[in-house]
Coordinates of C-alpha atoms in Angstrom, one line a residue:
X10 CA 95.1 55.0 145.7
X11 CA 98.2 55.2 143.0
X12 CA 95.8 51.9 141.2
X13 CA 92.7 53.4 140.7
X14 CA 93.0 57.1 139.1
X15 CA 89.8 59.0 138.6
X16 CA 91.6 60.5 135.1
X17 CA 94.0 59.4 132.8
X18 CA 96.5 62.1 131.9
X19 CA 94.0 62.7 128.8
X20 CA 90.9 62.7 130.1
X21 CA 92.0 65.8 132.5
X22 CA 93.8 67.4 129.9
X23 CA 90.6 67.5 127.8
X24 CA 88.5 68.5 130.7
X25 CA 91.0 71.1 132.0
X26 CA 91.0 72.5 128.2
X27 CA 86.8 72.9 127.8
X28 CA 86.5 74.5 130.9
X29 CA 84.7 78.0 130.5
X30 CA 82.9 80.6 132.4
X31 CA 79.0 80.3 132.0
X32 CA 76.3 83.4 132.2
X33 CA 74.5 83.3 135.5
X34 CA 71.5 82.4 133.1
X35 CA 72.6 79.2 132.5
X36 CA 73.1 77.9 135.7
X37 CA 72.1 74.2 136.0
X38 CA 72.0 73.9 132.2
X39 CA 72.8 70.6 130.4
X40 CA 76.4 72.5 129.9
X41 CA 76.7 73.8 132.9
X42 CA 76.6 70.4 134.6
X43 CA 78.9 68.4 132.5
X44 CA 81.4 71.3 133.3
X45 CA 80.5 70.9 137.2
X46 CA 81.2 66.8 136.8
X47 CA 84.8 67.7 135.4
X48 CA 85.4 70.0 137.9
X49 CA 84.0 67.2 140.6
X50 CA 86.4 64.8 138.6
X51 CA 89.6 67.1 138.8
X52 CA 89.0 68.1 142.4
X53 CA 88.8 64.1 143.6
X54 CA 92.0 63.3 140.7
X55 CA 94.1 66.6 142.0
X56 CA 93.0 65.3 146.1
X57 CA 94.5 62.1 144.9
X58 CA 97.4 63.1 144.0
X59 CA 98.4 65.3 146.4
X60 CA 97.5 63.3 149.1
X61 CA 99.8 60.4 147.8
X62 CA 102.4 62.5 146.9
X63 CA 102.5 62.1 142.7
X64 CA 103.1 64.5 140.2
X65 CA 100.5 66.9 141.0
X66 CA 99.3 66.7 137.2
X67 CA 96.0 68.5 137.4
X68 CA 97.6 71.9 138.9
X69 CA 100.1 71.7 135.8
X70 CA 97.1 71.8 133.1
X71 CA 95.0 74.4 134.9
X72 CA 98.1 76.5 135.5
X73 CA 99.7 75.8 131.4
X74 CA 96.2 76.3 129.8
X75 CA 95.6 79.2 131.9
X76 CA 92.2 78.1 133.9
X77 CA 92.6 79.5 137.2
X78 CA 90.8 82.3 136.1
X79 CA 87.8 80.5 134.9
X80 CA 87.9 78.7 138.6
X81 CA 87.4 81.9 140.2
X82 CA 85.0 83.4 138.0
X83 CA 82.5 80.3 138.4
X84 CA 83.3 80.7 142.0
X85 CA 81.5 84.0 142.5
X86 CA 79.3 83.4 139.7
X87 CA 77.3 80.6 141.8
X88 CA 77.9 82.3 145.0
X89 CA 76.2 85.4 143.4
X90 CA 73.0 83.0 142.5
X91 CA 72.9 81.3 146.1
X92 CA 72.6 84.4 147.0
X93 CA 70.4 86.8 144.6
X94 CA 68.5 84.0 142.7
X95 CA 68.1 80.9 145.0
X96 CA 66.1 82.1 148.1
X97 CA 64.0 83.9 145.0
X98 CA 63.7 80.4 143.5
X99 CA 62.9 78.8 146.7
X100 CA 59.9 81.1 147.1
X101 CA 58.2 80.3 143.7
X102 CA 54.6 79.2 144.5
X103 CA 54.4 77.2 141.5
X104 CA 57.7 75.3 142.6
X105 CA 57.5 71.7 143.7
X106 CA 60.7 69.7 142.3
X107 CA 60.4 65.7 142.0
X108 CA 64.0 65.8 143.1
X109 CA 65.9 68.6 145.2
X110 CA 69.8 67.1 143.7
X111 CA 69.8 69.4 140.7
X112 CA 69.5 72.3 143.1
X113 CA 72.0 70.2 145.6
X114 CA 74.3 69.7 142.9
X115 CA 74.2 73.8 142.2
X116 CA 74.7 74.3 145.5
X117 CA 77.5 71.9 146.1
X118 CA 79.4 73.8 143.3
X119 CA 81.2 76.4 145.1
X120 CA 82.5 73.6 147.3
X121 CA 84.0 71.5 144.8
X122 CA 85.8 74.7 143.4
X123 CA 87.0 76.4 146.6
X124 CA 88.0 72.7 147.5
X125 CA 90.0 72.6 144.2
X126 CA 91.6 75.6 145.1
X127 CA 92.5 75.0 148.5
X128 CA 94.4 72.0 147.2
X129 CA 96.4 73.2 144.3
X130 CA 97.0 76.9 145.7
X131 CA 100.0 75.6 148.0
X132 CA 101.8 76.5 145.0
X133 CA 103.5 79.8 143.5
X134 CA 102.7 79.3 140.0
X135 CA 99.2 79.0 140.9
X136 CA 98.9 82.1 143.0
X137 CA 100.3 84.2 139.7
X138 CA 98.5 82.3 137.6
X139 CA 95.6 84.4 138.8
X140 CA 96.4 86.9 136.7
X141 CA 94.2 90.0 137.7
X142 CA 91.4 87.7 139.8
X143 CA 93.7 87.8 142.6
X144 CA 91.4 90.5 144.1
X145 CA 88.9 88.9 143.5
X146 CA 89.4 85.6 144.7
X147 CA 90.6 87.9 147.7
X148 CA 87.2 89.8 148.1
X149 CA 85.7 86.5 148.0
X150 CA 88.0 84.9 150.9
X151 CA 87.2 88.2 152.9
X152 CA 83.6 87.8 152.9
X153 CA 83.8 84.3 153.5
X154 CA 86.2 85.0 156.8
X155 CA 83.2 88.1 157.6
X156 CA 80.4 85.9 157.9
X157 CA 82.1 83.1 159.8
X158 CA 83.3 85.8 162.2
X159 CA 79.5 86.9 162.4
X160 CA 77.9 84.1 163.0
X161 CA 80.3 83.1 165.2
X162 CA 80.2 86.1 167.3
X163 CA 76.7 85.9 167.5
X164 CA 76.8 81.9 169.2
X165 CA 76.2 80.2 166.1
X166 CA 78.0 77.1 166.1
X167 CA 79.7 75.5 163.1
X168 CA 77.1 72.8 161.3
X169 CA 78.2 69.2 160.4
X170 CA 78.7 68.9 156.8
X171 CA 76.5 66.3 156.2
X172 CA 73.6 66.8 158.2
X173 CA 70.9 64.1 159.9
X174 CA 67.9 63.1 158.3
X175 CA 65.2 66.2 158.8
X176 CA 62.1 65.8 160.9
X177 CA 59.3 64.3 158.7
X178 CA 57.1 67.5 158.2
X179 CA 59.9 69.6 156.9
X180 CA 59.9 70.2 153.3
X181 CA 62.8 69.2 150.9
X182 CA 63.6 72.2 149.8
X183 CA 63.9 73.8 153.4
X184 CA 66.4 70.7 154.1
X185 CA 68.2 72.2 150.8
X186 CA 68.3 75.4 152.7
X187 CA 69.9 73.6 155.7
X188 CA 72.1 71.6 154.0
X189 CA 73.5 75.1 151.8
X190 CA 74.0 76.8 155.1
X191 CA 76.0 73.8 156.5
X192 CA 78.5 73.8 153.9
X193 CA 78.9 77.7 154.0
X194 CA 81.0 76.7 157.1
X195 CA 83.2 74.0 155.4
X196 CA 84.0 77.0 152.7
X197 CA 84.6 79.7 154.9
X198 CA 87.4 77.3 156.3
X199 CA 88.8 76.5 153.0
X200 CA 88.7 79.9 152.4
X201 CA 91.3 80.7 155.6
X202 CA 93.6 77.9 153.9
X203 CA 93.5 80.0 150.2
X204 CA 94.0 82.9 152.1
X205 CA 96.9 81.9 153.7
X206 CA 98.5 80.7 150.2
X207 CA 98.2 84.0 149.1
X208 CA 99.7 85.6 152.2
X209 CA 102.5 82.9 151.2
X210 CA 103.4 84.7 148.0
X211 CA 102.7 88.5 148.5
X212 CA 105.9 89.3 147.0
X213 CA 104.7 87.5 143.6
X214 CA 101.3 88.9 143.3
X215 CA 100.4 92.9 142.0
X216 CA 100.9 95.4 145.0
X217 CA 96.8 96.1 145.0
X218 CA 96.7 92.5 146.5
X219 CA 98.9 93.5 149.4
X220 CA 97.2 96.8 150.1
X221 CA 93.6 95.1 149.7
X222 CA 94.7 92.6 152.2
X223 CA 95.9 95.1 154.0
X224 CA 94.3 98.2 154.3
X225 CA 90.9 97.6 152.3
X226 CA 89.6 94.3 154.3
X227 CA 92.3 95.0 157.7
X228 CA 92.8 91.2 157.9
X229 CA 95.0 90.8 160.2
X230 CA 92.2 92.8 162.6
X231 CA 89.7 89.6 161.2
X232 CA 92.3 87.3 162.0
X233 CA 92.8 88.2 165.5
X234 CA 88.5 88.4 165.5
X235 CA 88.9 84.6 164.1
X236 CA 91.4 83.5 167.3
X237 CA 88.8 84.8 169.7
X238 CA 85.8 83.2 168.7
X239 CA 87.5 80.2 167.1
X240 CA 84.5 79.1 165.1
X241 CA 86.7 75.6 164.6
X242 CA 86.5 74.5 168.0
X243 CA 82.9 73.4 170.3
X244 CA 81.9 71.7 173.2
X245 CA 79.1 68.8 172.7
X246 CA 78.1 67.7 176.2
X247 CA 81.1 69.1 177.3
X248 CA 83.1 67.1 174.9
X249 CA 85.5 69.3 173.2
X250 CA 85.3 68.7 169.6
X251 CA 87.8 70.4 166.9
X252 CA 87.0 70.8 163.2
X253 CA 89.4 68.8 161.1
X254 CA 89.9 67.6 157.7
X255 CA 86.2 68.0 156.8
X256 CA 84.8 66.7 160.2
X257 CA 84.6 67.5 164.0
X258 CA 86.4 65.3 166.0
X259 CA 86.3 64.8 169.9
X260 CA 89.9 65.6 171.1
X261 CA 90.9 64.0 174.2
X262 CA 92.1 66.2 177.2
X263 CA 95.9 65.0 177.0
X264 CA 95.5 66.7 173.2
X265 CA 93.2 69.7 173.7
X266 CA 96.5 71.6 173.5
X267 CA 97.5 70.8 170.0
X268 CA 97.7 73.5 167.1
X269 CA 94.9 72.2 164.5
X270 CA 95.9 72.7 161.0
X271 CA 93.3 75.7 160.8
X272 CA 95.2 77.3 163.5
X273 CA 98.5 76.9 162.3
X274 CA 96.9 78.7 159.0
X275 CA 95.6 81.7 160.9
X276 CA 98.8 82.3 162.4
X277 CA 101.0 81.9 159.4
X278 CA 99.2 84.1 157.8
X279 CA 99.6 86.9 160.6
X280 CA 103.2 86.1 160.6
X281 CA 102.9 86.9 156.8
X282 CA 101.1 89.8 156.8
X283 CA 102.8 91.4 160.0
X284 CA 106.2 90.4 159.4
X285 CA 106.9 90.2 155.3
X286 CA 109.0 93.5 153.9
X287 CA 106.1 93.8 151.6
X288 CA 103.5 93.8 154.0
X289 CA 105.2 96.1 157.0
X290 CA 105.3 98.9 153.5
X291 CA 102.0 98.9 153.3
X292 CA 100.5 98.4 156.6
X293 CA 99.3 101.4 157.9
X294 CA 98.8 100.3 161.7
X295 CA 97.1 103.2 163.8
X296 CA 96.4 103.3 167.3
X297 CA 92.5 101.1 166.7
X298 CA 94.6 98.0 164.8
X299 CA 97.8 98.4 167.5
X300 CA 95.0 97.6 170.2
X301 CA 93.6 94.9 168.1
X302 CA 96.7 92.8 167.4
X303 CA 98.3 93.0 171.3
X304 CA 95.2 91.1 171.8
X305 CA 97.3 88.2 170.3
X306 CA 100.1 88.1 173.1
X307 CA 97.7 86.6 175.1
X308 CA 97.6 83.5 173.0
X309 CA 101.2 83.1 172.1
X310 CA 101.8 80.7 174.7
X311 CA 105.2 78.5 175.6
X312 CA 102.9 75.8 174.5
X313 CA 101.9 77.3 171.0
X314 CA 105.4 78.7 170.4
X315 CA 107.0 75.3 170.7
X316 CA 104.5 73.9 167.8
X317 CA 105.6 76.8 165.6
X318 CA 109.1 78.1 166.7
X319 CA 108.6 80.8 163.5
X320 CA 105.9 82.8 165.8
X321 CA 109.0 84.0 168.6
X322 CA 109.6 86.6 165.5
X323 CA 105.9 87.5 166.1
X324 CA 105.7 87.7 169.7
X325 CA 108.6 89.9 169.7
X326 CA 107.2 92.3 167.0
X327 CA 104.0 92.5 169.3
X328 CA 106.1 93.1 172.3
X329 CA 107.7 96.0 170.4
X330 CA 104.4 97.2 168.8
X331 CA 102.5 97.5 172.5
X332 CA 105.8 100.0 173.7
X333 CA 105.7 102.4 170.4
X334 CA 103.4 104.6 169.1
X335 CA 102.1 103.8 165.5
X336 CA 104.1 105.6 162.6
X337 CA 102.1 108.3 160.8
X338 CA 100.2 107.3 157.4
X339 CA 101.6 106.9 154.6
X340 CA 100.7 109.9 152.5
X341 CA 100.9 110.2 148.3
X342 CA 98.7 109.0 145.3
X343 CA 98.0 105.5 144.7
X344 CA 96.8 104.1 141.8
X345 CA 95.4 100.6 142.4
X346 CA 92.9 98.1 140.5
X347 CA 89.9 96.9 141.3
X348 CA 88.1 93.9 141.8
X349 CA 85.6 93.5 138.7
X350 CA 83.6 90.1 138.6
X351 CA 81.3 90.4 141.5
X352 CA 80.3 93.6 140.2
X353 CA 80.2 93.0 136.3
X354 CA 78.0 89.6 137.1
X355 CA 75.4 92.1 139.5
X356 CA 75.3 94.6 137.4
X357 CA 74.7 92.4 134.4
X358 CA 71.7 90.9 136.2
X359 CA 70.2 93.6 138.2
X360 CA 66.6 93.2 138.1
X361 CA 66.4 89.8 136.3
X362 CA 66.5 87.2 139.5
X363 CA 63.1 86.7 139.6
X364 CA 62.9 86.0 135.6
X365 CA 66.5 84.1 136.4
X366 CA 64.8 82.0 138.3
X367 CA 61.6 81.2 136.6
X368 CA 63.9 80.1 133.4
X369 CA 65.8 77.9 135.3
X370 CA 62.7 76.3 137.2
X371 CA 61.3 75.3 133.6
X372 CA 64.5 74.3 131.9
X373 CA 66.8 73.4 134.7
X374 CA 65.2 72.0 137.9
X375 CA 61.9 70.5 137.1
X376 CA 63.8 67.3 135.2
X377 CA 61.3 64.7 134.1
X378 CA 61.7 61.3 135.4
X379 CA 63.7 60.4 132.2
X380 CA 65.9 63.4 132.6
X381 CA 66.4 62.3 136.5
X382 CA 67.4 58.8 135.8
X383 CA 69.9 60.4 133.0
X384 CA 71.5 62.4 135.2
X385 CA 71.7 59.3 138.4
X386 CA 73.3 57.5 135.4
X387 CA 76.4 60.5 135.3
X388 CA 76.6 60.9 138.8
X389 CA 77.1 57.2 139.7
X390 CA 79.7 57.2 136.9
X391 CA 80.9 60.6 138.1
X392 CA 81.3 59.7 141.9
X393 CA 82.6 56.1 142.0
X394 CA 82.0 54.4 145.4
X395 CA 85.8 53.3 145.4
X396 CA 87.1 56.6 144.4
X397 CA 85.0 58.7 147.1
X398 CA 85.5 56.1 150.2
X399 CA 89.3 56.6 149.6
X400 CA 88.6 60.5 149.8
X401 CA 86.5 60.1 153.1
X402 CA 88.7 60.8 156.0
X403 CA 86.0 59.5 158.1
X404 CA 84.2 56.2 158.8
X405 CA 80.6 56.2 157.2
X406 CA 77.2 57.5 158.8
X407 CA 74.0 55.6 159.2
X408 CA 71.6 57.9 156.8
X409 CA 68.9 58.0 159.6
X410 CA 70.4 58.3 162.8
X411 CA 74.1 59.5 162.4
X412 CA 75.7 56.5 164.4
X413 CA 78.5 54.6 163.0
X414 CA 77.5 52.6 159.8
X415 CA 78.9 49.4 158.4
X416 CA 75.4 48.3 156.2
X417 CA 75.0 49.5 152.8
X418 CA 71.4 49.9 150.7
X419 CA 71.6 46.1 149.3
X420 CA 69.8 48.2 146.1
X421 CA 72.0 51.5 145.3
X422 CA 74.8 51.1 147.7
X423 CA 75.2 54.5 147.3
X424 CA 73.3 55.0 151.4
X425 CA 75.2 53.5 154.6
X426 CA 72.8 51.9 157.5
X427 CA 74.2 51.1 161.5
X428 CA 74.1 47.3 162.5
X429 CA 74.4 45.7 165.9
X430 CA 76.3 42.4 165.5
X431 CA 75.4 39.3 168.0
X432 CA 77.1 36.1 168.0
X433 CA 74.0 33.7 167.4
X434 CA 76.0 30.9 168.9
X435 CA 75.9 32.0 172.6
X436 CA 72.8 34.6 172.2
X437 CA 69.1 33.6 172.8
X438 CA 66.8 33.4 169.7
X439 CA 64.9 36.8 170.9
X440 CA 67.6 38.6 171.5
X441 CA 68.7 37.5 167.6
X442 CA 65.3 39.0 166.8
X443 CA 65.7 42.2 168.6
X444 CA 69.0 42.9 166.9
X445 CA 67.4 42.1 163.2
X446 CA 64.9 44.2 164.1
X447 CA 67.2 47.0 165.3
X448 CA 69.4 46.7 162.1
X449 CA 66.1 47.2 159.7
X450 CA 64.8 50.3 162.0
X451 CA 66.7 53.0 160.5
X452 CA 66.8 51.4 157.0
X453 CA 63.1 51.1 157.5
X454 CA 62.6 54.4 158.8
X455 CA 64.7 55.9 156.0
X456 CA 63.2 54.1 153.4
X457 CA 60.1 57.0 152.2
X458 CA 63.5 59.8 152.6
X459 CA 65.9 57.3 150.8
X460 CA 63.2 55.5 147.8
X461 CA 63.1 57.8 144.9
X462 CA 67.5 58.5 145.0
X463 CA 68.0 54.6 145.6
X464 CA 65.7 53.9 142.4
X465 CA 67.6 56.3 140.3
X466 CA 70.7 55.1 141.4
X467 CA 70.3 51.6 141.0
X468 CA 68.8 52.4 137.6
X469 CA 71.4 54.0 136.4
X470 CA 73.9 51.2 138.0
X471 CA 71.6 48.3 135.7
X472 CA 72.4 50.4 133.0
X473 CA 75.8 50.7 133.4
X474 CA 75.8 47.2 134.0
X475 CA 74.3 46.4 130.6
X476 CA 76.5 48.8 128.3
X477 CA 79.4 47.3 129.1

């Protein structure tokens, strides 16, 4: 990983540097994309290095030109238009895109930022770096955390990121609406991660932070919500599977007792919230809250505690907290800010979705085939095949039935296919046959999905090719 960087040190700094926030407007416009291929390039360079353990050189520029800011402004400036303008967009009669990636790309957006976040927000500097978006970028995590808790509540189970090939009949922009709500889950997990970051540095951040946590969104009540229905955890067949790095992984019964690194963030950040000076200040805890946190002694097992000795502090807190009555409220004036982008971008807007969305339909996402090949020719430079296996924690999937893969698309390479391999020296000729014929089903069967992205690709490959 330390031989092939995605960025030299000035490449990133000029990407960090021309990073701005765009009107909702222009959304999928020529600029808007280059900016959302240097933010794809600084999340996959700042995942590098972290994961290797270098100088963590994209947190320093983002944090020294002051862009953290601009991260969390795009970041509730696209989820504002998944929202408000894209199920508008979707409903356009007069909409029939050659290609749906433009609008996947869009889409994908919110990921690649929150993604960047989670990764560099380990860090103080970043968390005051924030400036006065911390309640914003708070807000945001809260309403994330909301609707995982609701849909898990209501026996919705989390999604695989990447989903299986649709059924024939269903249209690609209804896949687009499948594949946006899978990866609603993969942020709402991030977003427990940033959360807990900021829970991490309480005592650095403006004292509205603490009392928004606190008493605004009652976190540590969604936390405890979050431990019951543990959205991160799901039985296949009666397989348990666990949500992991990005993926859901069957755990094996001698393991099915092991803290997950989502877990171990939701109880850090109780421990934070309940047990910080700063926090126990604020915390107005009444009798409703006192009945929903004792709800945790049940899960503070011998087990647990031995994965995270710190949480004996917080088991004897809760043992003190279900024997006392809760202290009265904390009475006086306070003057606090406000959160201001989500409701600056709405109120900007109000009214204009549907004219939003028209503009971008003619200027944004009906590319002509030129345009299309253009834009496979930044991507394929954008996500390099070497660069993105070393950030897959997982093997590859076959792109028509989801079974291990080991077969690329001999055109793009860019799509994986599952193979059966048979030792032709000890197998009969017609079971050889049966096996080729096995290997070319899925490709086969793919092929009508797969066509038009595999000849952009490869396009733009042969003409990368021939520049250099």
């Amino acid at each position: 990983m330390e031989g092939s960087p995605v960025l030299l040190y000035g490449e990133a700094e000029g990407m960090v540097q021309s990073l701005q926030s765009f009107p909702l407007r222009e959304t999928g416009s020529g600029g808007w994309f280059r900016q959302h291929e240097y933010m794809e390039k600084l999340n996959m360079q700042s995942i590098l290095n972290a994961s290797s353990g270098q100088e963590e050189i994209i947190k320093d520029l983002l944090v020294t030109h002051g862009k953290i800011p601009t991260l969390i402004r795009e970041l509730i400036s696209v989820e504002i238009w998944k929202m408000k303008v894209f199920p508008v967009l979707c409903q356009l009669q007069d909409f029939h895109p050659r290609s749906t990636f433009p609008l996947y790309m869009v889409i994908h957006h919110e990921a690649t930022i929150i993604n960047l976040l989670e990764t560099i927000f380990y860090h103080k500097d970043v968390c005051e770096s924030t400036e006065d978006l911390a309640l914003d970028l708070t807000d945001y995590c809260h309403r994330k955390l909301i609707a995982l808790v609701s849909r898990s509540s209501a026996g919705i189970p989390g999604q695989d990121r990447m989903l299986p090939a649709a059924a024939s009949e269903t249209s690609s922009l209804e896949d687009l609406k499948q594949q946006a709500e899978a990866l609603e889950f993969d942020i709402a997990v991030k977003c427990i991660s940033v959360l807990r970051y900021i829970t991490d540095h309480t005592d650095s951040l403006p004292l509205s932070v603490t009392t928004r946590l606190l008493n605004t969104h009652n976190l540590p009540c969604v936390l405890v919500e979050l431990l019951q229905n543990c959205p991160w955890s799901r039985r296949i067949k009666g397989q348990l599977q666990k949500y992991e790095s990005g993926r859901w992984v069957s755990v094996p019964a001698e393991d099915q007792q092991k803290m997950t690194k989502l877990d171990g963030q939701v109880w850090i950040s109780l421990y934070n919230l309940l047990l910080r000076p700063e926090c126990q200040q604020k915390y107005n805890i009444n009798n409703f809250i006192k009945g929903q946190l004792v709800k945790l002694r049940s899960f503070l097992t011998d087990v647990l505690v031995d994965q995270l000795p710190h949480l004996v502090e917080l088991q004897r807190f809760l043992s003190h907290l279900s024997v006392s009555e809760p202290a009265p409220p904390q009475k006086g004036l306070i003057l606090e800010q406000v959160p201001e982008v989500w409701d600056a971008i709405v109120r900007e807007n109000s009214g204009k979705w549907k004219a939003i969305a028209k503009h971008q339909v003619k200027n944004a996402f009906s590319p002509s085939e030129e345009d299309l090949h253009q834009q496979a020719q930044r991507w394929a430079q954008t996500y390099s095949m070497d660069v993105m296996e070393t950030l897959v924690p997982d093997k590859p999937k076959c792109g028509s039935c989801g079974s291990e893969a080991s077969k690329r698309c001999s055109r793009c390479q860019s799509e994986w296919y599952c193979s059966r391999l048979y030792n032709t020296e000890t197998t009969h000729r017609s079971c050889v046959h049966d096996s080729i014929l096995s290997l070319r089903q899925c490709q086969v069967q793919h092929w009508e999905k797969h066509k038009k992205s595999c000849d952009l690709v490869s396009d733009a490959m042969k003409k990368l090719k021939e520049e250099r």
